mmCIF file of C-alpha atoms and ligand atoms in Angstrom:
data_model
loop_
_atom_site.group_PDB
_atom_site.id
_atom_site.type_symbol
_atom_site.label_atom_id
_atom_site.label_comp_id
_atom_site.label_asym_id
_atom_site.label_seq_id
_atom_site.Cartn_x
_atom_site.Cartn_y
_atom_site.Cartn_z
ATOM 1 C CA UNK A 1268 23.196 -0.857 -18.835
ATOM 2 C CA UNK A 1269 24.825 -4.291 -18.921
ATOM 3 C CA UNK A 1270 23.795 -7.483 -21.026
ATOM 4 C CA UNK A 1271 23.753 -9.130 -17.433
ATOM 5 C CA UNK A 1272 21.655 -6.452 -15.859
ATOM 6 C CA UNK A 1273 19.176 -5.854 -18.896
ATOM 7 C CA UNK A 1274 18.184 -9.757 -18.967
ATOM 8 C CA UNK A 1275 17.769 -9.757 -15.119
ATOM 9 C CA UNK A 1276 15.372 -7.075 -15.744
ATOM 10 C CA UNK A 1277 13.368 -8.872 -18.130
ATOM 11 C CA UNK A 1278 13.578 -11.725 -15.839
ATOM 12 C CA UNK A 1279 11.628 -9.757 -13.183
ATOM 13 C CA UNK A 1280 9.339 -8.211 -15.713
ATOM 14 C CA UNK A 1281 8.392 -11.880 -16.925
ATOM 15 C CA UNK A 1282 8.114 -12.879 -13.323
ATOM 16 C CA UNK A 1283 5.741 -9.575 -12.795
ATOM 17 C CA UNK A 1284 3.469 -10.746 -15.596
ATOM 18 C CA UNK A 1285 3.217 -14.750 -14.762
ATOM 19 C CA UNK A 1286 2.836 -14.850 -11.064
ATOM 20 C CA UNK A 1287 2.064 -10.865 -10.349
ATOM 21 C CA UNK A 1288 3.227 -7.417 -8.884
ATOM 22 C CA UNK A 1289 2.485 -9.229 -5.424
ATOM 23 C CA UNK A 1290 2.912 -13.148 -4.951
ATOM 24 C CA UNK A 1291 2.700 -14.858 -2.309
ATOM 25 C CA UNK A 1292 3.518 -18.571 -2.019
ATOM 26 C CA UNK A 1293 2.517 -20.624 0.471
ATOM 27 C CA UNK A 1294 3.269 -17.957 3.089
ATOM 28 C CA UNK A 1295 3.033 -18.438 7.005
ATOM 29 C CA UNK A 1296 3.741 -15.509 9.922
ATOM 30 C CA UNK A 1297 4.011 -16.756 13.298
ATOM 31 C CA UNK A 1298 4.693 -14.689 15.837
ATOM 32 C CA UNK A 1299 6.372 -15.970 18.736
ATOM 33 C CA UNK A 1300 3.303 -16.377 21.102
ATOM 34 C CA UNK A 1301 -0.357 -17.707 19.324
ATOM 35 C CA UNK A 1302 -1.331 -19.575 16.315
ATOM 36 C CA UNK A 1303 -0.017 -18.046 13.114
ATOM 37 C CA UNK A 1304 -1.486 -14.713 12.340
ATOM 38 C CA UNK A 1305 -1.036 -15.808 8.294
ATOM 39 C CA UNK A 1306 -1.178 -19.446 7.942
ATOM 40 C CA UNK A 1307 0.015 -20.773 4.326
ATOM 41 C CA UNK A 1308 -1.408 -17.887 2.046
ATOM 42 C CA UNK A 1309 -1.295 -18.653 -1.620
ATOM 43 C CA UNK A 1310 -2.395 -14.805 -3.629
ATOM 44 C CA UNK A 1311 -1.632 -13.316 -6.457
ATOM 45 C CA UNK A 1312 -2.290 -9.330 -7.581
ATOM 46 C CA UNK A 1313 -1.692 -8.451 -10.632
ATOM 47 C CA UNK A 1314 0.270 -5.238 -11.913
ATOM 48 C CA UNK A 1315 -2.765 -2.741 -12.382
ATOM 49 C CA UNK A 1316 -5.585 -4.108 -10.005
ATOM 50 C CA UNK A 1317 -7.855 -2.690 -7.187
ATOM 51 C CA UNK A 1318 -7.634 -5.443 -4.293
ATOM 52 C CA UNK A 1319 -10.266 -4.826 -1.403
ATOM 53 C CA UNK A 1320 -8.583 -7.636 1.511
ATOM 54 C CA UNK A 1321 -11.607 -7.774 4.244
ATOM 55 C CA UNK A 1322 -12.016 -9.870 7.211
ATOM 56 C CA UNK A 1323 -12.635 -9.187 10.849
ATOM 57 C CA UNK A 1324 -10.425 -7.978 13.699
ATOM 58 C CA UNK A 1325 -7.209 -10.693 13.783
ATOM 59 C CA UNK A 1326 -7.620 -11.964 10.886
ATOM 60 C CA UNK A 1327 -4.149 -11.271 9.479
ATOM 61 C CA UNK A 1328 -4.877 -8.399 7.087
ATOM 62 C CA UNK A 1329 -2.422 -5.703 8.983
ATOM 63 C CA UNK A 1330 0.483 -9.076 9.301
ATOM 64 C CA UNK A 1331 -0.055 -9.217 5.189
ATOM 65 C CA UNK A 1332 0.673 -5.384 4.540
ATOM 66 C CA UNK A 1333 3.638 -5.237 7.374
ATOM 67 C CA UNK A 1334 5.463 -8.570 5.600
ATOM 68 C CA UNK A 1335 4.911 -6.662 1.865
ATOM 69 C CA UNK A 1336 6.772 -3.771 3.080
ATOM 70 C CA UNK A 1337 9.278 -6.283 4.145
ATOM 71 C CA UNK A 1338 8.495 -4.653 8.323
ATOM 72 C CA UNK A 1339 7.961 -8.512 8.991
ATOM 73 C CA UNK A 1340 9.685 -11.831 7.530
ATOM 74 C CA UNK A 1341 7.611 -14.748 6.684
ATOM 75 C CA UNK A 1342 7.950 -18.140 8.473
ATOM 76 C CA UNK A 1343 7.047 -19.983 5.832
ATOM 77 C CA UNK A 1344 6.877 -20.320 1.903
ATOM 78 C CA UNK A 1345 7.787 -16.927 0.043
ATOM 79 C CA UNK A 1346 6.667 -13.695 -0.873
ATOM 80 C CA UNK A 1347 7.903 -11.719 -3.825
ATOM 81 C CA UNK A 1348 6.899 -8.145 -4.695
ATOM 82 C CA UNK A 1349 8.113 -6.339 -8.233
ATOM 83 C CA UNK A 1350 9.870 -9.895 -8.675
ATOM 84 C CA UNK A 1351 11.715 -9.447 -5.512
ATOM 85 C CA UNK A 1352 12.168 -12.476 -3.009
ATOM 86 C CA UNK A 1353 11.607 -10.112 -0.292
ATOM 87 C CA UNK A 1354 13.373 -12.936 2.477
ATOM 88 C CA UNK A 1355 16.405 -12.027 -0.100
ATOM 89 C CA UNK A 1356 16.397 -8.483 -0.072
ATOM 90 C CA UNK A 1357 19.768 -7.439 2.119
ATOM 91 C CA UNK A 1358 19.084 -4.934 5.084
ATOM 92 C CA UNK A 1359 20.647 -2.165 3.482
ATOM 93 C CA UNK A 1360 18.913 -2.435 0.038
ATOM 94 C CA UNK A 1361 15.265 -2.083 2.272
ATOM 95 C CA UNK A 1362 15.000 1.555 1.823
ATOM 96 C CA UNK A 1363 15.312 1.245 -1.813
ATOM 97 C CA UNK A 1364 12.957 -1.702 -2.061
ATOM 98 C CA UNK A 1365 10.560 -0.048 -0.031
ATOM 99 C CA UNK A 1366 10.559 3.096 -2.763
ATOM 100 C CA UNK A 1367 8.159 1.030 -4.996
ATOM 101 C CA UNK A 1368 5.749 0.582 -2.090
ATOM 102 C CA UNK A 1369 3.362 3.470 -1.279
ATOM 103 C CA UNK A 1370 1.565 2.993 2.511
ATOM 104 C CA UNK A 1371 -1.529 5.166 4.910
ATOM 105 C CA UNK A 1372 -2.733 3.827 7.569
ATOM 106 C CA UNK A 1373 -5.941 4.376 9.403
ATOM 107 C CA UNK A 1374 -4.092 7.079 11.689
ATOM 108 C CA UNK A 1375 -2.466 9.020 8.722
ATOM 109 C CA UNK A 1376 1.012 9.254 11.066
ATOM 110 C CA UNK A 1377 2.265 12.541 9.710
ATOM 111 C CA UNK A 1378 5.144 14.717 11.006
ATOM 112 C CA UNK A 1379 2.899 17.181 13.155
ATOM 113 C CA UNK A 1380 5.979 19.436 13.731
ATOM 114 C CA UNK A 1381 5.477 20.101 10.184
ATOM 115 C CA UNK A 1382 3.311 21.916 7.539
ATOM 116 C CA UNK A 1383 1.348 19.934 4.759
ATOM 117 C CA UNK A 1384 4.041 20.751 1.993
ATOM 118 C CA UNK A 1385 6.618 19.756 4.184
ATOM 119 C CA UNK A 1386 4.831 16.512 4.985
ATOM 120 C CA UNK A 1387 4.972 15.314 1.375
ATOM 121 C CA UNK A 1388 7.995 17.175 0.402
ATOM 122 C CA UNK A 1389 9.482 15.200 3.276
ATOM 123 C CA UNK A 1390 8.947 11.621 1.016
ATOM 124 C CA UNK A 1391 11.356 13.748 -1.917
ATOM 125 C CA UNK A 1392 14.197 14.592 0.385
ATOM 126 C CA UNK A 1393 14.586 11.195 1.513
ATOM 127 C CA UNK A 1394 14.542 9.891 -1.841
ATOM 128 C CA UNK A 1395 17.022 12.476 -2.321
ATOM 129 C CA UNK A 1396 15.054 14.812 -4.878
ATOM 130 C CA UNK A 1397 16.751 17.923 -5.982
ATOM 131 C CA UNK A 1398 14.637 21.198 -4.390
ATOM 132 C CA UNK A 1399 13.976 21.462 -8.356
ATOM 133 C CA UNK A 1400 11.828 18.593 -8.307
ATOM 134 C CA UNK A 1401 10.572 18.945 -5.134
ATOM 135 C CA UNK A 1402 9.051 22.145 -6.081
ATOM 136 C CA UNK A 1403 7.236 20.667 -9.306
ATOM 137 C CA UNK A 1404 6.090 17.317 -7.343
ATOM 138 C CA UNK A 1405 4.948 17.897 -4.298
ATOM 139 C CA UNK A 1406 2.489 21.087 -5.673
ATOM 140 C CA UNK A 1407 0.868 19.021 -8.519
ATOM 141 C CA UNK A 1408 0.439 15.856 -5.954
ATOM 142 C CA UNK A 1409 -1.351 18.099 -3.516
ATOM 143 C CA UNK A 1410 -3.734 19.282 -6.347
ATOM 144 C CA UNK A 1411 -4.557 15.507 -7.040
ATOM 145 C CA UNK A 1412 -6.061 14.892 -3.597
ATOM 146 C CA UNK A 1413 -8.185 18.250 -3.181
ATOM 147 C CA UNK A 1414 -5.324 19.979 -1.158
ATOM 148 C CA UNK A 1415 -4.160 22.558 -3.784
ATOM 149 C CA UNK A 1416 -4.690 25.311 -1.255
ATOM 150 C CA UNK A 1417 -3.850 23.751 1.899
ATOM 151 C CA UNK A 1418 -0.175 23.763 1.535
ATOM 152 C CA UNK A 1419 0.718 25.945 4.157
ATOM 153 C CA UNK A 1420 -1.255 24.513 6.947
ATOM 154 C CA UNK A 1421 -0.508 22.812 10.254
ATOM 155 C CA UNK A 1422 -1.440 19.361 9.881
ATOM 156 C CA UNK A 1423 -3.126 19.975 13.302
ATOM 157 C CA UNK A 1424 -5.254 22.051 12.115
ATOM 158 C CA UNK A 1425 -6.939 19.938 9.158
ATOM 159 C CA UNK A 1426 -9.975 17.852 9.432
ATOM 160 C CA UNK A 1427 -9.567 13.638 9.144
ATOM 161 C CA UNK A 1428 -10.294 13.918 5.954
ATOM 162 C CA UNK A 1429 -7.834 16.155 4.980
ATOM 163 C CA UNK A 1430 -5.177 14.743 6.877
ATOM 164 C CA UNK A 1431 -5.388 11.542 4.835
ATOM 165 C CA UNK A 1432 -4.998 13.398 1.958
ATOM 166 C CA UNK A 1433 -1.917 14.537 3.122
ATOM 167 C CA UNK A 1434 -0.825 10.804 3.922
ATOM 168 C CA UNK A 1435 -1.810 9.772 0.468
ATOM 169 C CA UNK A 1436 -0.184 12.915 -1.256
ATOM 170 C CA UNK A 1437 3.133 11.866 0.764
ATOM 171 C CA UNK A 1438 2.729 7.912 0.120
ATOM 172 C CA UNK A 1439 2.277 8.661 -3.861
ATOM 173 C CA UNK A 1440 4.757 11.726 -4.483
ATOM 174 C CA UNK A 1441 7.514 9.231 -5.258
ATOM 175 C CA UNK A 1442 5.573 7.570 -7.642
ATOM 176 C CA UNK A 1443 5.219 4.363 -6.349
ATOM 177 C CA UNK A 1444 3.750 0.742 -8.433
ATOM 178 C CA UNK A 1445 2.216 0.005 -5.536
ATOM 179 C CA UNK A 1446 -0.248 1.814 -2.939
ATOM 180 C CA UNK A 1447 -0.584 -0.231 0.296
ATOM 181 C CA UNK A 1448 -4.040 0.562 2.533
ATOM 182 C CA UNK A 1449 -4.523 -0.624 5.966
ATOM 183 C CA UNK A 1450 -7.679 0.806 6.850
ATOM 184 C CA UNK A 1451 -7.520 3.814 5.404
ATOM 185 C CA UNK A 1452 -10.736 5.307 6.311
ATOM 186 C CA UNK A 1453 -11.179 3.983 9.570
ATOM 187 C CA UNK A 1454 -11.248 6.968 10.912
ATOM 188 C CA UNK A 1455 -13.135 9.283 9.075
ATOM 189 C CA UNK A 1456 -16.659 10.055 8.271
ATOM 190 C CA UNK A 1457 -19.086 8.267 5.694
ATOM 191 C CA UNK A 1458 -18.365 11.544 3.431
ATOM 192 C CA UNK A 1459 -14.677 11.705 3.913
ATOM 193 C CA UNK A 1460 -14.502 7.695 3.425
ATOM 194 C CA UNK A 1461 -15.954 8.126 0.175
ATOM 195 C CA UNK A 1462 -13.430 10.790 -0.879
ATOM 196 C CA UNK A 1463 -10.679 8.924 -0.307
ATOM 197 C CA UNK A 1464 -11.967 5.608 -1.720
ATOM 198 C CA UNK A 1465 -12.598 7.619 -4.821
ATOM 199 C CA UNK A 1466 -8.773 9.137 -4.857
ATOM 200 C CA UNK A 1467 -7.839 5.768 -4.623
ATOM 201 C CA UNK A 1468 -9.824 4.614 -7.672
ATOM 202 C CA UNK A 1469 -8.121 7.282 -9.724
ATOM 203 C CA UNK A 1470 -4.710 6.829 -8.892
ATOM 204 C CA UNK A 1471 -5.263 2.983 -9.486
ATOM 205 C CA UNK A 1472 -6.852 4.495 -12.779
ATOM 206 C CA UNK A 1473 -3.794 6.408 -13.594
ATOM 207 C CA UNK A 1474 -1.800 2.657 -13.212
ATOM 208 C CA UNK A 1475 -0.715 2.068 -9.748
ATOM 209 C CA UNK A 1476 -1.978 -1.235 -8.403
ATOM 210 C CA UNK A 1477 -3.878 -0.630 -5.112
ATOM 211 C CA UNK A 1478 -4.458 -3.229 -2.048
ATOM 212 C CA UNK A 1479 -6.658 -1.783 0.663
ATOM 213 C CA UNK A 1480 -7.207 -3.297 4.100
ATOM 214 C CA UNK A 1481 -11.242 -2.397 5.451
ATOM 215 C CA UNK A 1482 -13.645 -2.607 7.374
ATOM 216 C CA UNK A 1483 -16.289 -0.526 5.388
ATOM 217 C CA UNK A 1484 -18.916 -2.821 3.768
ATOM 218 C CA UNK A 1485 -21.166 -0.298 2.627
ATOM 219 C CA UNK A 1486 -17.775 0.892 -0.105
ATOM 220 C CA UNK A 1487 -16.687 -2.212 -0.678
ATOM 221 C CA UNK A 1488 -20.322 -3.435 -1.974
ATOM 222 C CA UNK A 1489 -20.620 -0.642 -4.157
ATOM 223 C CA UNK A 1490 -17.215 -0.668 -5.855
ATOM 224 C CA UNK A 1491 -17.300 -3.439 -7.028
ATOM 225 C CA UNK A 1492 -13.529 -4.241 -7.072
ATOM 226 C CA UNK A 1493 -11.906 -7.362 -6.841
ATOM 227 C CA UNK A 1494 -12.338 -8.886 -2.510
ATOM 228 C CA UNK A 1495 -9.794 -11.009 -0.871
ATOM 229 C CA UNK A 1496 -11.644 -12.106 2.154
ATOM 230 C CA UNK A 1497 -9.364 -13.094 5.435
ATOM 231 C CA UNK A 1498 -10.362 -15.465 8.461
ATOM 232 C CA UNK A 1499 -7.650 -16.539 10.906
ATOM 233 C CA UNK A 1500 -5.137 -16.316 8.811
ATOM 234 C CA UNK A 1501 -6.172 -17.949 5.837
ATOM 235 C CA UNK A 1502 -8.026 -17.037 2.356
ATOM 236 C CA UNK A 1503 -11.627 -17.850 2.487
ATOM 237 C CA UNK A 1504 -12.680 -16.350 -0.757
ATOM 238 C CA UNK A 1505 -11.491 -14.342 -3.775
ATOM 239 C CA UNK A 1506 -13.879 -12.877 -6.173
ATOM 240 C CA UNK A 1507 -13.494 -10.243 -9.064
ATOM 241 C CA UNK A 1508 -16.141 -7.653 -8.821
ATOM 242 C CA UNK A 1509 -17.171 -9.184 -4.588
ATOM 243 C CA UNK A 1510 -19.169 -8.523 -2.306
ATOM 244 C CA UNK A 1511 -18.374 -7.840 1.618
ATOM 245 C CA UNK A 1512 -19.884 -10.970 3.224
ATOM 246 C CA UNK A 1513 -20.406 -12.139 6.680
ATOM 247 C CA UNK A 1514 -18.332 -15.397 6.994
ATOM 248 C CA UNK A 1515 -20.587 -17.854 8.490
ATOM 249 C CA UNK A 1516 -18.980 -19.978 11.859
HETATM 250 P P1 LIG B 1974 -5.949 -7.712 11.489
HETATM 251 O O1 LIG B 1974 -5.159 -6.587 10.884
HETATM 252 O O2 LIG B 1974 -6.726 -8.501 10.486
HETATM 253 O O3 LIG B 1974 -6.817 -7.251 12.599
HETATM 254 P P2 LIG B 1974 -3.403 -8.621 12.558
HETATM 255 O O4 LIG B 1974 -2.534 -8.981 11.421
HETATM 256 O O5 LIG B 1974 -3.165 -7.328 13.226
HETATM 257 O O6 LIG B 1974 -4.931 -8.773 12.121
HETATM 258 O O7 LIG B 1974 -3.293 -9.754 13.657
HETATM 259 C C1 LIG B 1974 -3.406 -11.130 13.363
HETATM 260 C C2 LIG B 1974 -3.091 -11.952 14.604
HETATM 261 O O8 LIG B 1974 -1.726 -11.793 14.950
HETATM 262 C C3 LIG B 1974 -3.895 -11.547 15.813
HETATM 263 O O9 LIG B 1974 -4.183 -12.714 16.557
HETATM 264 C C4 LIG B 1974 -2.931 -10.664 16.586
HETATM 265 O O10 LIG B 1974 -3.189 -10.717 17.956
HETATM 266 C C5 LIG B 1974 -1.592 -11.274 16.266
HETATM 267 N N1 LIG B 1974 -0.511 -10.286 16.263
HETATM 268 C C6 LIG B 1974 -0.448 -9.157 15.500
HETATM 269 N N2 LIG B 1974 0.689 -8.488 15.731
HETATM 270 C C7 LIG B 1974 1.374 -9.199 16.655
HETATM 271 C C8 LIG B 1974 2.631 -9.028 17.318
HETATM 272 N N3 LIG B 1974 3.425 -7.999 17.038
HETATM 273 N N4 LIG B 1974 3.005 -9.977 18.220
HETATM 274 C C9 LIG B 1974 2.220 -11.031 18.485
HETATM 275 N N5 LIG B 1974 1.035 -11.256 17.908
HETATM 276 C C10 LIG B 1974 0.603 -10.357 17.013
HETATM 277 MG MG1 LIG B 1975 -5.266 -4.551 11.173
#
């Protein structure tokens, strides 16, 4: 590696550690009809954390995850992730920005055409894995969410449950730093909900820094994680170890 390269590394890892894994600064998202769905959002999350970001419907929370995986641009002020000035990252570098970024949603959007190993498998090939790899991965990431024997299946023919296994198996196979939620159990079970909350405590265990978007108060309470709570676009509280509160009008 060059001199020039190796201190613009540790200019990103100092970056990382002083203002965090995800900053935003001052950022706004307008769309072009309505008020702004984020309006001046000042955060920081830290390389290692459990974020819980509540709020009701239309608050912003989905707007926040689609302009971290650099889907949206900001309007205003700037958001870095991994260092990165994301309104600086060029079109054709997205892909390989959006490689640090793990992502489920609340309807698990797998490739129903195909089986659960191809599913995850899928994540390697783009990447451009060798079959080698692929074939050491995707097994022992299946095993981490419960779905060691599963690997055959149709995704059609697994539960809720076990399909967002699947979409977690596939959003951490790469390996990501960071595992972007956006409602990830809204629509499964109480049971099911709680299986997946807990997968997502151990990965962030095992060092990936984890943001989830919900709705489930009953989880969030009991975690006891740190709660970013949303309200028309704006913070309205941030507390280490929060509770899921009802925003009074
Ligand atoms: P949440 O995920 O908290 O429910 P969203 O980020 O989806 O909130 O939406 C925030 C606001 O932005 C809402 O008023 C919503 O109607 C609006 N909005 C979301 N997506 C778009 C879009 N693509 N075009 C226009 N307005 C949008
Ligand atoms: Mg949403």
């Amino acid at each position: 590696m060059t001199k020039r390269k190796l201190l613009k590394l540790q200019k990103q890892q100092d970056f990382i550690e002083e203002k965090g894994i995800i900053y935003l600064d001052n950022v706004t998202k307008s769309y072009s009809t309505g008020s702004p769905a984020i309006n001046g959002i000042t955060l920081s999350i830290y390389r290692g954390e459990f974020v819980f970001i509540v709020g009701d419907s239309g608050s912003g929370k989905s707007t926040l995850i689609r302009l971290l995986l650099r889907e949206l641009t900001a309007t205003g002020g700037h958001a870095y992730v991994m260092g990165q000035d994301l309104a600086q990252i060029k079109h054709r570098n997205i892909p390989k920005f959006r490689r640090n970024l793990g992502v489920v949603f609340q309807d698990f959007r797998l490739l129903n055409d195909r089986n659960v190993y191809e599913n995850v498998a899928f994540a390697q090939r783009v990447v451009e894995m060798t079959n080698r790899d692929i074939r050491r991965n995707v097994p022992s990431m299946l095993a981490t969410v419960g779905l060691a024997g599963k690997y055959k299946a149709k995704t059609t023919q697994l539960s809720g449950g076990e399909q967002q296994r699947v979409a977690l198996a596939r959003a951490l196979v790469n390996n990501p730093s960071i595992l972007l939620a956006d409602e990830p159990t809204g629509n499964l079970d109480p049971h099911n909900s709680w299986e997946i909350m807990g997968l997502l405590e151990e990965i962030n265990e095992r060092g990936t820094t984890v943001v989830v978007v919900t709705h489930n108060r009953e989880i969030v309470n009991a975690m006891k994680k740190r709660v970013v709570a949303m309200k028309k676009g704006i913070i309205v509280s941030d507390m280490e170890e929060g509770v899921y509160n009802d925003e009074e009008d």
